[in-house]
Coordinates of C-alpha atoms in Angstrom, one line a residue:
M1 CA -49.7 -56.3 -65.8
E2 CA -51.3 -54.1 -64.5
A3 CA -49.7 -52.7 -60.9
I4 CA -50.6 -55.5 -58.4
M5 CA -51.0 -54.6 -54.7
A6 CA -48.0 -56.5 -52.1
N7 CA -50.2 -56.8 -49.5
P8 CA -53.8 -57.0 -50.4
E9 CA -55.5 -55.5 -47.7
R10 CA -59.4 -58.4 -48.2
V11 CA -58.9 -61.9 -49.3
Y12 CA -61.8 -63.4 -50.9
A13 CA -63.0 -67.0 -51.6
V14 CA -65.5 -66.7 -53.5
F15 CA -67.5 -69.8 -55.8
F16 CA -70.4 -72.1 -56.7
S17 CA -69.7 -75.5 -55.0
A18 CA -72.9 -77.8 -55.0
T19 CA -70.8 -80.6 -53.9
G20 CA -68.2 -79.4 -51.8
T21 CA -65.2 -79.2 -53.8
S22 CA -65.1 -76.2 -55.9
R23 CA -65.2 -74.4 -52.1
S24 CA -62.1 -76.7 -50.9
G25 CA -59.8 -75.8 -53.3
A26 CA -61.0 -71.9 -53.2
L27 CA -61.2 -71.3 -49.2
E28 CA -57.8 -73.9 -49.1
I29 CA -56.0 -71.7 -51.2
A30 CA -57.2 -68.2 -49.9
N31 CA -57.3 -69.2 -46.0
A32 CA -53.5 -70.0 -46.7
L33 CA -52.7 -66.1 -48.4
D34 CA -54.7 -65.1 -45.7
P35 CA -56.4 -66.5 -42.5
R36 CA -59.0 -64.0 -42.2
A37 CA -60.7 -65.0 -46.3
I38 CA -63.8 -64.2 -46.3
T39 CA -65.8 -65.7 -48.2
L40 CA -68.7 -65.2 -50.4
D41 CA -70.7 -68.8 -51.3
L42 CA -72.8 -68.2 -54.9
T43 CA -74.3 -71.9 -54.9
V44 CA -77.4 -71.7 -53.6
I45 CA -79.5 -68.8 -55.2
N46 CA -82.1 -67.5 -52.8
R47 CA -78.7 -67.2 -50.0
Q48 CA -77.4 -64.6 -51.8
D49 CA -75.8 -61.5 -50.2
S50 CA -75.2 -58.0 -51.8
A51 CA -71.7 -58.8 -54.2
P52 CA -68.8 -56.2 -52.7
A53 CA -66.8 -53.5 -54.9
F54 CA -63.7 -55.3 -55.6
S55 CA -61.1 -53.2 -55.7
P56 CA -57.2 -52.9 -56.6
R57 CA -56.3 -53.1 -53.1
D58 CA -58.2 -56.9 -53.0
L59 CA -57.5 -60.5 -54.1
V60 CA -60.1 -62.7 -55.0
V61 CA -59.4 -66.0 -55.5
F62 CA -62.7 -67.8 -57.7
G63 CA -63.6 -71.5 -57.6
A64 CA -66.2 -73.3 -60.0
P65 CA -66.7 -76.6 -61.2
V66 CA -66.1 -77.6 -64.5
Y67 CA -69.4 -80.0 -66.5
S68 CA -67.3 -82.2 -69.4
G69 CA -63.9 -79.4 -70.3
K70 CA -65.2 -76.3 -69.3
V71 CA -66.8 -74.1 -67.0
Y72 CA -69.9 -74.9 -65.7
Q73 CA -72.3 -72.0 -67.5
G74 CA -74.1 -71.8 -63.5
A75 CA -71.2 -70.8 -62.0
L76 CA -70.8 -68.4 -64.6
E77 CA -73.7 -66.5 -64.2
R78 CA -73.7 -66.5 -60.4
F79 CA -69.2 -64.3 -61.2
S80 CA -71.6 -62.1 -64.3
R81 CA -72.8 -59.9 -61.7
L82 CA -69.7 -58.8 -59.7
R83 CA -67.1 -56.2 -60.9
G84 CA -64.1 -55.8 -59.9
Q85 CA -61.6 -52.8 -61.1
D86 CA -58.6 -54.3 -61.9
T87 CA -58.6 -56.4 -58.8
P88 CA -56.4 -59.3 -59.2
C89 CA -57.6 -63.0 -58.6
V90 CA -56.6 -66.1 -58.8
L91 CA -58.2 -69.0 -60.4
T92 CA -59.4 -72.3 -59.2
V93 CA -61.2 -75.5 -61.1
T94 CA -62.6 -78.9 -60.0
F95 CA -62.6 -81.7 -62.5
G96 CA -64.2 -85.5 -61.9
N97 CA -60.5 -86.6 -62.8
R98 CA -60.8 -86.5 -66.1
A99 CA -59.9 -83.2 -67.2
F100 CA -60.0 -79.9 -67.7
D101 CA -59.7 -79.0 -70.9
H102 CA -60.4 -75.1 -71.5
A103 CA -61.4 -74.1 -68.4
L104 CA -59.3 -72.1 -67.1
L105 CA -58.7 -70.2 -69.7
Q106 CA -62.0 -69.9 -69.9
L107 CA -62.5 -68.6 -65.8
S108 CA -59.7 -66.2 -67.2
D109 CA -60.8 -64.6 -70.6
F110 CA -64.8 -64.5 -68.1
V111 CA -63.7 -62.9 -65.6
R112 CA -60.7 -60.4 -67.5
D113 CA -64.6 -58.9 -69.1
L114 CA -65.7 -58.2 -65.5
G115 CA -62.7 -56.1 -64.5
F116 CA -60.5 -58.6 -62.9
L117 CA -56.4 -59.5 -63.5
P118 CA -55.9 -62.8 -62.5
I119 CA -52.3 -63.7 -61.0
A120 CA -52.6 -67.3 -61.0
G121 CA -54.6 -70.7 -61.2
A122 CA -55.4 -74.2 -60.6
A123 CA -56.9 -77.2 -62.5
L124 CA -57.6 -79.2 -58.8
V125 CA -59.2 -83.4 -58.5
G126 CA -62.1 -83.3 -56.7
Q127 CA -64.3 -86.6 -56.4
H128 CA -66.3 -87.0 -59.2
T129 CA -70.9 -86.6 -59.2
Y130 CA -71.0 -90.1 -60.7
G131 CA -69.4 -93.0 -60.3
Q132 CA -66.6 -93.8 -57.4
I133 CA -64.4 -91.9 -59.1
A134 CA -61.3 -90.0 -57.1
L135 CA -63.0 -90.7 -53.9
G136 CA -61.7 -88.2 -51.2
R137 CA -60.1 -86.0 -53.3
P138 CA -59.5 -83.4 -52.3
N139 CA -57.3 -85.5 -49.6
P140 CA -54.9 -83.7 -47.3
D141 CA -52.1 -84.2 -49.9
D142 CA -54.0 -81.9 -52.2
L143 CA -54.5 -79.5 -49.5
A144 CA -51.2 -79.0 -48.6
Q145 CA -50.8 -78.9 -52.3
N146 CA -52.7 -76.3 -52.9
R147 CA -51.1 -74.4 -49.8
A148 CA -48.1 -74.5 -51.1
F149 CA -49.1 -73.3 -54.6
A150 CA -50.9 -69.9 -52.3
S151 CA -47.4 -69.9 -50.2
Q152 CA -46.0 -69.2 -54.2
I153 CA -48.5 -66.5 -54.6
A154 CA -48.0 -64.5 -51.4
D155 CA -44.0 -64.7 -52.6
L156 CA -44.7 -63.3 -55.9
L157 CA -46.8 -61.0 -54.5
A158 CA -44.0 -59.9 -52.3
E159 CA -41.5 -59.6 -54.9
G160 CA -44.5 -58.0 -57.9
S161 CA -43.5 -60.3 -59.9
L162 CA -46.8 -61.0 -60.9
A163 CA -47.5 -61.7 -64.3
Q164 CA -50.4 -63.0 -66.9
P165 CA -50.8 -66.9 -66.9
N166 CA -50.7 -68.8 -69.8
F167 CA -54.1 -70.8 -69.4
P168 CA -53.5 -74.4 -71.7
G169 CA -56.9 -75.1 -73.9
N170 CA -58.4 -73.9 -77.3
P171 CA -58.2 -69.9 -77.6
S172 CA -62.2 -71.3 -79.8
Y173 CA -63.2 -72.7 -76.6
A174 CA -67.4 -71.7 -77.2
E175 CA -67.6 -73.6 -80.5
K176 CA -66.8 -76.7 -78.1
P177 CA -69.5 -78.7 -75.5
G178 CA -69.2 -78.2 -72.1
G179 CA -70.1 -76.3 -70.0
G180 CA -74.3 -77.5 -69.9
R181 CA -76.4 -79.0 -66.9
G182 CA -75.4 -81.9 -67.3
R183 CA -77.3 -85.2 -68.3
W184 CA -78.7 -87.3 -65.4
R185 CA -81.4 -86.4 -62.9
P186 CA -82.3 -87.7 -60.0
L187 CA -85.8 -89.5 -59.2
T188 CA -87.6 -89.6 -55.8
D189 CA -89.2 -92.3 -53.7
A190 CA -92.2 -91.1 -52.6
D191 CA -93.1 -93.2 -50.2
K192 CA -88.9 -92.0 -48.0
C193 CA -90.3 -88.6 -48.6
V194 CA -91.0 -86.8 -45.7
L195 CA -91.9 -83.4 -47.1
C196 CA -88.8 -82.0 -45.0
G197 CA -87.9 -79.9 -48.0
L198 CA -84.4 -79.7 -47.4
C199 CA -83.6 -81.0 -50.6
A200 CA -85.3 -77.8 -52.6
E201 CA -83.7 -75.7 -50.0
E202 CA -80.5 -76.7 -51.0
C203 CA -80.9 -76.8 -54.9
P204 CA -78.2 -74.7 -56.5
E205 CA -80.7 -74.2 -59.3
Q206 CA -84.1 -74.0 -57.6
A207 CA -85.4 -76.7 -60.0
I208 CA -87.4 -78.9 -57.1
D209 CA -90.8 -78.1 -56.7
Y210 CA -91.8 -76.2 -53.0
S211 CA -95.1 -77.5 -53.4
D212 CA -94.2 -80.9 -54.7
F213 CA -90.9 -82.2 -53.4
C214 CA -90.9 -85.1 -55.8
T215 CA -90.2 -82.5 -58.6
I216 CA -87.6 -82.1 -60.4
A217 CA -87.7 -79.4 -63.5
D218 CA -85.6 -81.1 -66.2
E219 CA -85.0 -78.1 -67.9
L220 CA -83.1 -76.3 -64.4
C221 CA -81.6 -79.7 -62.9
C222 CA -77.1 -78.9 -63.1
A223 CA -76.8 -82.9 -62.2
C224 CA -74.8 -82.1 -59.0
F225 CA -76.6 -84.7 -56.8
R226 CA -76.6 -82.3 -53.9
C227 CA -80.5 -83.2 -52.7
I228 CA -79.1 -87.3 -53.4
R229 CA -76.4 -86.1 -50.2
V230 CA -78.6 -84.3 -48.1
C231 CA -81.3 -85.7 -48.2
P232 CA -82.1 -87.4 -44.2
T233 CA -83.7 -90.5 -45.8
G234 CA -82.5 -91.6 -48.7
A235 CA -86.1 -90.6 -50.7
K236 CA -83.3 -88.6 -53.6
N237 CA -81.7 -91.4 -55.6
M238 CA -80.1 -92.5 -59.4
D239 CA -80.8 -96.4 -58.6
T240 CA -82.1 -96.9 -62.0
P241 CA -80.4 -99.9 -64.0
A242 CA -79.0 -97.3 -66.3
Y243 CA -77.3 -95.0 -64.5
Q244 CA -75.8 -97.4 -62.4
E245 CA -74.3 -98.8 -65.5
F246 CA -73.2 -96.2 -66.8
A247 CA -71.8 -95.6 -63.2
Q248 CA -70.1 -98.5 -63.1
G249 CA -68.4 -97.6 -67.3
F250 CA -66.8 -94.7 -66.0
T251 CA -65.9 -95.5 -63.0
Q252 CA -63.8 -97.8 -64.7
R253 CA -62.4 -95.3 -67.6
L254 CA -62.3 -93.1 -64.8
A255 CA -59.8 -95.3 -62.8
E256 CA -56.4 -93.5 -63.1
P257 CA -55.8 -90.6 -61.4
Q258 CA -54.8 -87.6 -62.3
S259 CA -52.5 -84.5 -60.5
N260 CA -53.6 -81.3 -59.7
A261 CA -52.1 -78.5 -62.2
Y262 CA -51.2 -75.2 -60.6
F263 CA -49.9 -72.1 -63.4
L264 CA -47.7 -68.7 -62.5

C-alpha cells in the first residue's frame, strides 16, 4: 500500500445518514481519532457545502447505510463528487441487524476509484428503519466498541503498519440486488398536516413537493422514514394494515441480535 501519514493533519467524518445511525458510527470513530474532527454531512441535498480537496495528509471516515446488502445508491451518488489524493480512509456501513453482505467491499472499490485508500472498515448494527428491530442501536456498548476500534487504527497509524483490509463480499456484487430505494412509502394524513414544511426540508432526496407537502414522489423516496421522524403532528405515517403486518413479521425474523464487525 502507498505510504500513509503517521499523524494525519485533519480527520473528517463524511456520511449519508437519513436516520442518524450511519452518522453516529462515523462520528464516534472520527472523534476518537481526533476530537477536532471535521463533519461533512451529505444527507440533505440542498444543505451540502462545497467538498474540500482531500490530501494525503487527511484521514476520512466514511459512513453509509446498507440497503439489502449493498450501499444505498444515494450515498454513493453523494460520495461521487469527492476526490482524494491517496487519502487514507476508514469505511463504515450500517446495517439493520440482518447482514451487510457486499457493502464494505463495494464501498472500498468505489472510494478507491475516487482517490482514497481504505485502511480499515467496520460494519455496524443500527436500528432498522422498518419494524422494531435492533432498537436503540448503536447503544453505549456499540459506541465503546467503535472507540476501541479507533484506538487500534491510531496505533497502526503510529506504527506505519497499515495494509488494505480484506473485506468480505462477492466480487461480482454489481450483479447482485440491493442498494435501491426501498419498498415502502410514507403516507400523509392531510387533516394532521399543518403545512410546516419540515418534511420537505429534511427529505434526503427532495421527494416531497414544497407546493403540496402531502405528495411524495415514489421514484425519489428512499423509504428512510425521516419525514415520519421529524413530523411534529404525526401527519406522516405508515399506519396501513399491509405495512403493519410486514413490520411484525420482519421484526420476528430479525429478532436475533447481530454483532458489529471490524476489519484492519
